[in-house]
Amino acid sequence: MTDVTIPFGVWRADDEAAISAWLYADGDAVAEGAIIAEIMVEKSSYELIASATGTLQILIAAEVPVRAGAVAARIV
Amino acid sequence: MSSPDTATAVRPARRLTIARAIAEAIGQEMERDPDVLVMGEDIAKLGGVFGTTTGLLDRFGPERVRDTPISETAFIGAAVGLAAAGMRPVVELMFVDFFGVCMDAIYNLAAKQSYFSGGQVTCPMVLMTSVGGGYGDAGQHSQALYATFGHLPGLKVVIPSNAHDAKGLMLAAIRDPNPVIFMYHKALQGMGWLGTVQRSITDAPEGDYVVPLGKAKCVREGEDITVVSLGLSVHQALDAAGRLANEDVSVEVIDLISIAPLDRETVRASVRRTGRLLVVDDDYLSYGVGAEIIASVCEASIPLLVPPQRIAFPDIPVPFTPVMEHFVLPNADKVTAAVRQMMRISN
């Protein structure tokens, strides 16, 4: 099992971020390195990458405010 | 949608937003054809305010990916000239609402080039532009204007409803020898601040494929009524069809994909079977896509069980206040109610 974490240091820490879209559904098979979600910060878009190959478990839904370090999903 | 879920059996799924699909298609075609270049406001360094050109500047450099001044008159005029000289420009008109200052280049120059020269000088340009409201951007940034462009001879006009089609349509549009207006709906781009319709994020092949310009698709089969839609309204129609299935109403949903050329035959074939027709679009009502579809069916003397109906945006500017804007925009509830009413009076 691997955590997929919202990365630190990519945008200013006090800017609010949100996952704009999950590109895969909960329970989908994902491959390591695939772009699995997009994170939106102040109209700029960042990618969330699958850290392993396996089944995606989404922990934070789209359009909910997130902070760096939060575990957005697990890959099992 | 057209992205067949069965395709995931032979290769891993690869889901894209429409924004990513457009950027991927342009990048692949720039790789293949050195004559392709991109111009527009904030398309280079920023990657497009709607994400349509993400990553292209880094890959192809500022010669082929050009940020322009805020002068649509200049850079869309320049694109017409580049196209006449044999290049294949893709230009972005950030909001379709801004067409006023560059329309002469579009409808008097680009659209007529091939006709006026007896086909000796074509105009292989793509004008991509964002359409639609629903996020409180008011009357000068929320219009759809499909029919405004569909009305003018010499232009092809396409509107994708999902990422698979967006990529294949963009590849087809760049390769087409004549001008193509590629309209993408803001609510389907997969940009968070605009809201996202999850169904528009689809699997799309990594390689080269085209979705033909001018061909509609049946995206849900049904027997009782045909709902004709495009872009965002495809999803509203599909949502309504899902609910109505619980009431034993079987809804067929057509995704027009293109309004010029308009695939009248696919619509007629469907209505011949169902006998009922509802058209849903978010452009202004009068002289619009709905009127053209309904006329196309009536002209073919197709027997109808109930008068054909249309849902569109009323003939007023788009209101700024969200409450008022959503009151007038089409949605799945309005589609559901219209279908129920049509079934009630014809059963």
Short mmCIF file of C-alpha atoms in Angstrom, two decimals:
data_model
loop_
_atom_site.label_atom_id
_atom_site.label_comp_id
_atom_site.label_asym_id
_atom_site.label_seq_id
_atom_site.Cartn_x
_atom_site.Cartn_y
_atom_site.Cartn_z
CA MET A 1 0.00 0.00 0.00
CA THR A 2 1.36 3.43 -0.97
CA ASP A 3 0.11 6.87 0.02
CA VAL A 4 -0.37 9.52 -2.65
CA THR A 5 0.49 12.77 -0.91
CA ILE A 6 -0.18 16.38 -1.91
CA PRO A 7 3.39 17.63 -2.52
CA PHE A 8 5.14 20.29 -0.42
CA GLY A 9 6.88 23.31 -1.86
CA VAL A 10 5.27 23.37 -5.29
CA TRP A 11 3.16 26.43 -4.55
CA ARG A 12 3.08 29.05 -1.78
CA ALA A 13 2.16 27.31 1.45
CA ASP A 14 -0.65 29.71 2.34
CA ASP A 15 -2.43 29.35 -1.03
CA GLU A 16 -5.46 27.15 -0.88
CA ALA A 17 -5.39 24.21 -3.27
CA ALA A 18 -8.04 21.77 -4.46
CA ILE A 19 -8.06 18.68 -6.60
CA SER A 20 -9.83 19.94 -9.71
CA ALA A 21 -10.38 16.53 -11.24
CA TRP A 22 -9.62 12.92 -10.54
CA LEU A 23 -8.70 11.40 -13.88
CA TYR A 24 -9.45 7.91 -12.54
CA ALA A 25 -12.36 6.65 -10.48
CA ASP A 26 -12.15 5.07 -7.05
CA GLY A 27 -11.29 1.40 -7.59
CA ASP A 28 -9.67 1.88 -11.02
CA ALA A 29 -6.37 0.22 -11.86
CA VAL A 30 -3.57 2.76 -12.22
CA ALA A 31 0.02 2.42 -13.41
CA GLU A 32 3.02 3.99 -11.63
CA GLY A 33 3.84 7.34 -13.21
CA ALA A 34 0.35 7.97 -14.60
CA ILE A 35 -1.22 11.37 -13.98
CA ILE A 36 -4.12 10.51 -11.71
CA ALA A 37 -5.41 13.95 -10.70
CA GLU A 38 -5.00 17.63 -11.34
CA ILE A 39 -4.56 20.10 -8.51
CA MET A 40 -5.67 23.67 -8.99
CA VAL A 41 -4.03 26.57 -7.13
CA GLU A 42 -5.01 30.12 -8.08
CA LYS A 43 -5.87 29.12 -11.66
CA SER A 44 -2.60 27.21 -12.10
CA SER A 45 -2.72 23.47 -12.58
CA TYR A 46 -0.41 20.86 -11.05
CA GLU A 47 -0.28 17.13 -11.61
CA LEU A 48 -0.65 14.36 -9.06
CA ILE A 49 1.28 11.27 -10.13
CA ALA A 50 0.62 7.65 -9.20
CA SER A 51 3.44 6.54 -6.90
CA ALA A 52 2.84 2.84 -7.53
CA THR A 53 0.91 0.40 -9.69
CA GLY A 54 -2.30 -0.96 -8.21
CA THR A 55 -5.88 -0.08 -7.34
CA LEU A 56 -6.73 3.54 -6.57
CA GLN A 57 -8.52 4.41 -3.33
CA ILE A 58 -9.56 8.07 -3.35
CA LEU A 59 -9.49 9.68 0.10
CA ILE A 60 -10.07 13.35 -0.78
CA ALA A 61 -12.83 14.17 -3.23
CA ALA A 62 -12.49 16.75 -6.00
CA GLU A 63 -13.15 20.39 -5.20
CA VAL A 64 -12.43 20.04 -1.47
CA PRO A 65 -9.71 22.39 -0.10
CA VAL A 66 -6.42 20.53 0.50
CA ARG A 67 -3.07 21.33 2.12
CA ALA A 68 0.39 20.13 1.19
CA GLY A 69 1.19 16.89 2.98
CA ALA A 70 -2.39 15.61 2.99
CA VAL A 71 -2.85 12.01 1.84
CA ALA A 72 -5.14 12.33 -1.19
CA ALA A 73 -5.32 8.65 -2.10
CA ARG A 74 -3.87 5.22 -1.51
CA ILE A 75 -2.75 2.71 -4.08
CA VAL A 76 -3.19 -0.88 -2.92
CA MET B 1 -19.39 8.67 -25.48
CA SER B 2 -17.36 7.45 -28.33
CA SER B 3 -14.51 6.26 -26.17
CA PRO B 4 -15.23 2.56 -26.06
CA ASP B 5 -14.77 1.18 -22.57
CA THR B 6 -13.93 -2.15 -24.14
CA ALA B 7 -10.71 -0.65 -25.49
CA THR B 8 -9.35 -0.71 -21.96
CA ALA B 9 -9.14 -4.48 -22.25
CA VAL B 10 -6.32 -4.31 -24.79
CA ARG B 11 -4.32 -1.42 -23.32
CA PRO B 12 -4.25 0.33 -19.95
CA ALA B 13 -6.81 3.10 -19.48
CA ARG B 14 -5.42 6.58 -19.80
CA ARG B 15 -7.87 9.22 -18.75
CA LEU B 16 -7.58 12.77 -20.03
CA THR B 17 -9.48 15.98 -19.50
CA ILE B 18 -10.59 17.78 -22.68
CA ALA B 19 -7.90 20.41 -21.98
CA ARG B 20 -5.17 17.74 -21.93
CA ALA B 21 -6.62 16.04 -24.99
CA ILE B 22 -6.46 19.27 -26.99
CA ALA B 23 -2.88 20.01 -25.91
CA GLU B 24 -1.83 16.44 -26.69
CA ALA B 25 -3.38 16.56 -30.16
CA ILE B 26 -1.74 19.88 -31.04
CA GLY B 27 1.63 18.64 -29.74
CA GLN B 28 1.44 15.42 -31.74
CA GLU B 29 0.55 17.27 -34.92
CA MET B 30 3.38 19.79 -34.36
CA GLU B 31 5.75 16.82 -34.04
CA ARG B 32 4.45 15.34 -37.31
CA ASP B 33 4.05 18.51 -39.38
CA PRO B 34 6.57 21.40 -39.14
CA ASP B 35 4.01 23.78 -40.68
CA VAL B 36 1.78 23.69 -37.57
CA LEU B 37 2.15 26.61 -35.13
CA VAL B 38 0.08 28.04 -32.28
CA MET B 39 -0.77 31.65 -31.49
CA GLY B 40 -2.95 33.41 -28.95
CA GLU B 41 -3.17 35.32 -25.71
CA ASP B 42 -1.42 33.54 -22.80
CA ILE B 43 -1.04 30.32 -24.78
CA ALA B 44 2.76 30.05 -24.52
CA LYS B 45 4.13 30.73 -21.04
CA LEU B 46 0.86 30.09 -19.22
CA GLY B 47 -0.24 27.17 -21.42
CA GLY B 48 -3.62 28.71 -22.16
CA VAL B 49 -6.08 29.97 -19.56
CA PHE B 50 -8.16 26.87 -20.29
CA GLY B 51 -5.17 24.52 -20.47
CA THR B 52 -5.32 23.91 -24.23
CA THR B 53 -1.62 24.49 -24.91
CA THR B 54 0.02 23.18 -21.72
CA GLY B 55 3.65 22.19 -22.26
CA LEU B 56 3.88 23.23 -25.92
CA LEU B 57 6.25 26.19 -25.41
CA ASP B 58 8.82 23.97 -23.66
CA ARG B 59 8.66 21.38 -26.41
CA PHE B 60 8.52 23.57 -29.50
CA GLY B 61 9.90 26.98 -28.51
CA PRO B 62 8.69 30.56 -29.01
CA GLU B 63 8.92 30.48 -32.83
CA ARG B 64 6.09 27.97 -33.08
CA VAL B 65 4.22 28.75 -29.86
CA ARG B 66 3.59 32.48 -29.81
CA ASP B 67 2.07 34.65 -27.12
CA THR B 68 0.30 37.54 -28.80
CA PRO B 69 -0.74 41.00 -27.68
CA ILE B 70 -4.39 41.50 -26.77
CA SER B 71 -5.33 42.18 -30.37
CA GLU B 72 -7.51 39.49 -31.91
CA THR B 73 -7.77 41.66 -35.00
CA ALA B 74 -4.01 41.37 -35.55
CA PHE B 75 -3.22 37.76 -34.69
CA ILE B 76 -6.29 36.13 -36.21
CA GLY B 77 -5.76 38.20 -39.34
CA ALA B 78 -2.13 37.05 -39.31
CA ALA B 79 -3.26 33.42 -39.03
CA VAL B 80 -5.37 33.76 -42.18
CA GLY B 81 -2.32 35.07 -44.02
CA LEU B 82 -0.08 32.31 -42.66
CA ALA B 83 -2.62 29.72 -43.77
CA ALA B 84 -2.79 31.21 -47.27
CA ALA B 85 1.01 30.97 -47.41
CA GLY B 86 0.91 27.25 -46.57
CA MET B 87 1.32 27.15 -42.78
CA ARG B 88 -1.20 25.44 -40.50
CA PRO B 89 -1.89 27.90 -37.67
CA VAL B 90 -3.91 26.98 -34.61
CA VAL B 91 -5.11 30.23 -33.00
CA GLU B 92 -6.96 30.62 -29.75
CA LEU B 93 -9.69 33.19 -29.32
CA MET B 94 -9.75 33.08 -25.52
CA PHE B 95 -13.51 33.68 -25.24
CA VAL B 96 -15.79 33.36 -28.24
CA ASP B 97 -17.47 36.53 -26.97
CA PHE B 98 -14.48 38.47 -28.34
CA PHE B 99 -15.18 37.52 -31.97
CA GLY B 100 -16.43 41.03 -32.80
CA VAL B 101 -13.03 42.58 -33.42
CA CYS B 102 -11.72 39.72 -35.61
CA MET B 103 -14.83 38.58 -37.44
CA ASP B 104 -13.84 40.13 -40.76
CA ALA B 105 -10.76 37.90 -40.89
CA ILE B 106 -12.90 34.89 -40.01
CA TYR B 107 -16.00 35.17 -42.15
CA ASN B 108 -14.91 37.43 -45.00
CA LEU B 109 -11.35 36.16 -45.45
CA ALA B 110 -10.83 32.65 -43.99
CA ALA B 111 -14.27 31.27 -44.82
CA LYS B 112 -14.26 32.55 -48.40
CA GLN B 113 -10.62 31.94 -49.35
CA SER B 114 -11.15 28.60 -51.03
CA TYR B 115 -14.36 29.67 -52.83
CA PHE B 116 -12.94 32.94 -54.14
CA SER B 117 -9.78 31.33 -55.49
CA GLY B 118 -11.50 28.39 -57.13
CA GLY B 119 -9.87 26.13 -54.56
CA GLN B 120 -6.35 27.25 -55.52
CA VAL B 121 -5.65 28.92 -52.16
CA THR B 122 -7.10 27.20 -49.12
CA CYS B 123 -7.13 28.33 -45.51
CA PRO B 124 -6.00 25.44 -43.28
CA MET B 125 -6.39 27.18 -39.92
CA VAL B 126 -8.02 26.13 -36.68
CA LEU B 127 -9.63 28.73 -34.47
CA MET B 128 -10.16 27.23 -31.03
CA THR B 129 -12.31 29.14 -28.61
CA SER B 130 -13.99 28.73 -25.24
CA VAL B 131 -17.77 28.85 -24.97
CA GLY B 132 -20.47 28.70 -22.33
CA GLY B 133 -21.31 30.06 -18.91
CA GLY B 134 -22.42 28.75 -15.55
CA TYR B 135 -19.62 30.16 -13.41
CA GLY B 136 -20.65 33.79 -12.93
CA ASP B 137 -18.59 35.47 -15.64
CA ALA B 138 -21.48 37.53 -17.01
CA GLY B 139 -22.72 38.54 -20.41
CA GLN B 140 -19.45 39.12 -22.27
CA HIS B 141 -17.64 35.91 -21.19
CA SER B 142 -20.41 33.29 -21.09
CA GLN B 143 -21.99 33.05 -24.51
CA ALA B 144 -22.07 29.95 -26.69
CA LEU B 145 -22.65 31.51 -30.14
CA TYR B 146 -22.64 28.15 -31.96
CA ALA B 147 -25.26 29.25 -34.46
CA THR B 148 -23.49 32.54 -35.19
CA PHE B 149 -20.60 30.56 -36.68
CA GLY B 150 -22.64 27.63 -37.98
CA HIS B 151 -24.67 30.09 -40.07
CA LEU B 152 -21.71 31.24 -42.18
CA PRO B 153 -20.75 29.22 -45.26
CA GLY B 154 -17.13 28.12 -45.50
CA LEU B 155 -16.62 27.41 -41.81
CA LYS B 156 -16.65 24.01 -40.15
CA VAL B 157 -17.82 24.16 -36.53
CA VAL B 158 -17.18 21.37 -34.01
CA ILE B 159 -17.98 21.06 -30.28
CA PRO B 160 -16.55 18.04 -28.39
CA SER B 161 -18.33 16.60 -25.36
CA ASN B 162 -15.46 14.45 -24.09
CA ALA B 163 -11.68 14.05 -24.20
CA HIS B 164 -11.61 11.18 -26.69
CA ASP B 165 -13.53 13.17 -29.27
CA ALA B 166 -11.65 16.39 -28.51
CA LYS B 167 -8.31 14.81 -29.40
CA GLY B 168 -9.55 13.13 -32.58
CA LEU B 169 -11.44 16.25 -33.69
CA MET B 170 -8.42 18.49 -33.14
CA LEU B 171 -6.21 16.20 -35.25
CA ALA B 172 -8.87 16.18 -37.99
CA ALA B 173 -9.30 19.96 -37.74
CA ILE B 174 -5.59 20.76 -38.13
CA ARG B 175 -5.36 18.48 -41.18
CA ASP B 176 -8.46 19.93 -42.83
CA PRO B 177 -7.64 22.26 -45.74
CA ASN B 178 -10.30 24.78 -44.69
CA PRO B 179 -11.00 26.80 -41.55
CA VAL B 180 -12.39 24.90 -38.57
CA ILE B 181 -13.91 26.62 -35.55
CA PHE B 182 -13.17 24.34 -32.59
CA MET B 183 -15.45 25.32 -29.69
CA TYR B 184 -14.71 23.85 -26.27
CA HIS B 185 -17.11 24.31 -23.38
CA LYS B 186 -15.53 25.77 -20.24
CA ALA B 187 -17.53 23.46 -17.97
CA LEU B 188 -15.98 20.42 -19.68
CA GLN B 189 -12.32 21.47 -19.66
CA GLY B 190 -11.45 19.79 -16.39
CA MET B 191 -10.30 23.12 -14.91
CA GLY B 192 -11.27 23.18 -11.25
CA TRP B 193 -12.38 26.79 -11.02
CA LEU B 194 -14.99 26.17 -13.72
CA GLY B 195 -16.45 22.99 -12.29
CA THR B 196 -15.94 19.69 -14.08
CA VAL B 197 -18.31 17.17 -15.57
CA GLN B 198 -16.63 13.88 -14.65
CA ARG B 199 -18.08 12.08 -17.69
CA SER B 200 -16.10 14.35 -20.04
CA ILE B 201 -12.84 12.91 -18.66
CA THR B 202 -12.41 9.83 -20.80
CA ASP B 203 -9.93 7.32 -22.01
CA ALA B 204 -8.17 8.33 -25.21
CA PRO B 205 -5.60 6.45 -27.27
CA GLU B 206 -2.06 7.73 -26.97
CA GLY B 207 -1.44 7.49 -30.70
CA ASP B 208 -2.85 9.11 -33.78
CA TYR B 209 -6.57 8.87 -34.60
CA VAL B 210 -9.17 11.20 -36.06
CA VAL B 211 -12.82 11.75 -35.21
CA PRO B 212 -14.39 12.76 -38.52
CA LEU B 213 -15.65 16.34 -38.83
CA GLY B 214 -19.36 16.51 -39.59
CA LYS B 215 -20.52 13.20 -38.15
CA ALA B 216 -22.96 12.96 -35.20
CA LYS B 217 -23.01 10.04 -32.78
CA CYS B 218 -25.74 8.23 -30.92
CA VAL B 219 -24.33 8.13 -27.38
CA ARG B 220 -27.30 6.39 -25.75
CA GLU B 221 -29.84 4.26 -27.53
CA GLY B 222 -33.52 4.57 -26.72
CA GLU B 223 -36.94 4.01 -28.20
CA ASP B 224 -39.36 6.68 -26.98
CA ILE B 225 -37.76 10.05 -27.71
CA THR B 226 -34.69 11.52 -29.40
CA VAL B 227 -32.81 14.20 -27.46
CA VAL B 228 -30.32 16.05 -29.67
CA SER B 229 -27.47 17.79 -27.83
CA LEU B 230 -23.94 19.14 -28.18
CA GLY B 231 -21.02 19.88 -25.87
CA LEU B 232 -22.22 20.36 -22.30
CA SER B 233 -25.84 19.61 -23.11
CA VAL B 234 -24.86 16.04 -24.07
CA HIS B 235 -24.17 15.45 -20.38
CA GLN B 236 -27.41 17.12 -19.32
CA ALA B 237 -29.28 14.89 -21.76
CA LEU B 238 -27.48 11.77 -20.51
CA ASP B 239 -28.20 12.67 -16.88
CA ALA B 240 -31.88 13.16 -17.73
CA ALA B 241 -31.96 9.91 -19.71
CA GLY B 242 -30.59 8.04 -16.70
CA ARG B 243 -33.34 9.39 -14.45
CA LEU B 244 -36.09 8.85 -17.00
CA ALA B 245 -35.07 5.22 -17.41
CA ASN B 246 -36.36 4.71 -13.85
CA GLU B 247 -39.74 5.97 -15.08
CA ASP B 248 -39.74 3.54 -18.01
CA VAL B 249 -39.03 6.26 -20.56
CA SER B 250 -36.36 5.18 -23.00
CA VAL B 251 -34.38 8.20 -24.22
CA GLU B 252 -32.06 8.19 -27.21
CA VAL B 253 -29.30 10.81 -26.97
CA ILE B 254 -27.52 12.18 -30.05
CA ASP B 255 -24.23 14.08 -29.68
CA LEU B 256 -24.06 16.35 -32.72
CA ILE B 257 -20.25 16.87 -32.33
CA SER B 258 -20.42 19.17 -35.37
CA ILE B 259 -22.99 21.74 -36.44
CA ALA B 260 -21.31 22.57 -39.75
CA PRO B 261 -21.47 20.30 -41.58
CA LEU B 262 -24.61 19.15 -39.79
CA ASP B 263 -25.30 15.40 -39.83
CA ARG B 264 -29.03 15.68 -40.50
CA GLU B 265 -29.30 12.02 -41.50
CA THR B 266 -28.28 10.63 -38.11
CA VAL B 267 -30.89 12.84 -36.44
CA ARG B 268 -33.61 11.93 -38.94
CA ALA B 269 -32.91 8.21 -38.66
CA SER B 270 -33.32 8.40 -34.90
CA VAL B 271 -36.52 10.48 -34.97
CA ARG B 272 -38.01 8.13 -37.58
CA ARG B 273 -37.81 5.40 -34.95
CA THR B 274 -38.79 7.36 -31.85
CA GLY B 275 -41.34 9.82 -33.26
CA ARG B 276 -40.41 12.45 -30.69
CA LEU B 277 -37.72 15.17 -30.81
CA LEU B 278 -36.25 17.49 -28.18
CA VAL B 279 -33.17 19.65 -28.87
CA VAL B 280 -31.04 21.02 -26.02
CA ASP B 281 -28.38 23.68 -26.39
CA ASP B 282 -27.04 26.61 -24.39
CA ASP B 283 -26.86 29.12 -27.24
CA TYR B 284 -29.55 31.77 -27.71
CA LEU B 285 -32.93 30.31 -28.66
CA SER B 286 -33.94 32.24 -31.76
CA TYR B 287 -32.44 31.26 -35.14
CA GLY B 288 -30.43 28.60 -33.32
CA VAL B 289 -29.26 24.99 -33.48
CA GLY B 290 -32.63 23.77 -32.16
CA ALA B 291 -34.53 25.53 -34.92
CA GLU B 292 -32.24 24.06 -37.58
CA ILE B 293 -32.56 20.51 -36.23
CA ILE B 294 -36.33 20.75 -35.97
CA ALA B 295 -36.58 22.16 -39.50
CA SER B 296 -34.37 19.34 -40.80
CA VAL B 297 -36.72 16.74 -39.35
CA CYS B 298 -39.92 18.48 -40.48
CA GLU B 299 -38.61 19.02 -44.02
CA ALA B 300 -38.13 15.25 -44.30
CA SER B 301 -41.85 14.67 -43.52
CA ILE B 302 -41.05 12.45 -40.56
CA PRO B 303 -44.26 11.67 -38.66
CA LEU B 304 -44.15 12.99 -35.09
CA LEU B 305 -46.28 11.92 -32.11
CA VAL B 306 -45.90 15.32 -30.41
CA PRO B 307 -44.73 18.75 -31.63
CA PRO B 308 -40.90 18.97 -31.53
CA GLN B 309 -39.49 21.05 -28.67
CA ARG B 310 -36.27 22.92 -27.91
CA ILE B 311 -34.51 24.01 -24.74
CA ALA B 312 -32.01 26.82 -25.20
CA PHE B 313 -30.82 30.03 -23.60
CA PRO B 314 -33.52 32.73 -23.75
CA ASP B 315 -32.92 35.74 -25.98
CA ILE B 316 -31.30 37.88 -23.29
CA PRO B 317 -27.65 38.51 -22.25
CA VAL B 318 -26.29 36.00 -19.72
CA PRO B 319 -26.95 37.38 -16.20
CA PHE B 320 -24.03 37.86 -13.80
CA THR B 321 -25.83 36.86 -10.58
CA PRO B 322 -25.45 33.06 -10.18
CA VAL B 323 -29.07 32.64 -9.09
CA MET B 324 -30.33 34.36 -12.21
CA GLU B 325 -27.78 32.71 -14.51
CA HIS B 326 -28.66 29.19 -13.41
CA PHE B 327 -32.37 30.00 -13.60
CA VAL B 328 -32.03 30.55 -17.35
CA LEU B 329 -29.31 28.04 -18.30
CA PRO B 330 -30.40 24.62 -19.57
CA ASN B 331 -29.87 21.75 -17.13
CA ALA B 332 -30.77 18.09 -16.60
CA ASP B 333 -33.90 19.01 -14.58
CA LYS B 334 -35.28 21.06 -17.47
CA VAL B 335 -34.54 18.27 -19.93
CA THR B 336 -36.22 15.72 -17.65
CA ALA B 337 -39.31 17.92 -17.22
CA ALA B 338 -39.61 18.58 -20.96
CA VAL B 339 -39.37 14.87 -21.80
CA ARG B 340 -42.00 14.01 -19.17
CA GLN B 341 -44.34 16.64 -20.59
CA MET B 342 -43.84 15.44 -24.17
CA MET B 343 -44.47 11.83 -23.12
CA ARG B 344 -47.60 12.80 -21.15
CA ILE B 345 -49.33 14.58 -24.02
CA SER B 346 -48.46 11.92 -26.60
CA ASN B 347 -49.27 8.71 -24.75
#
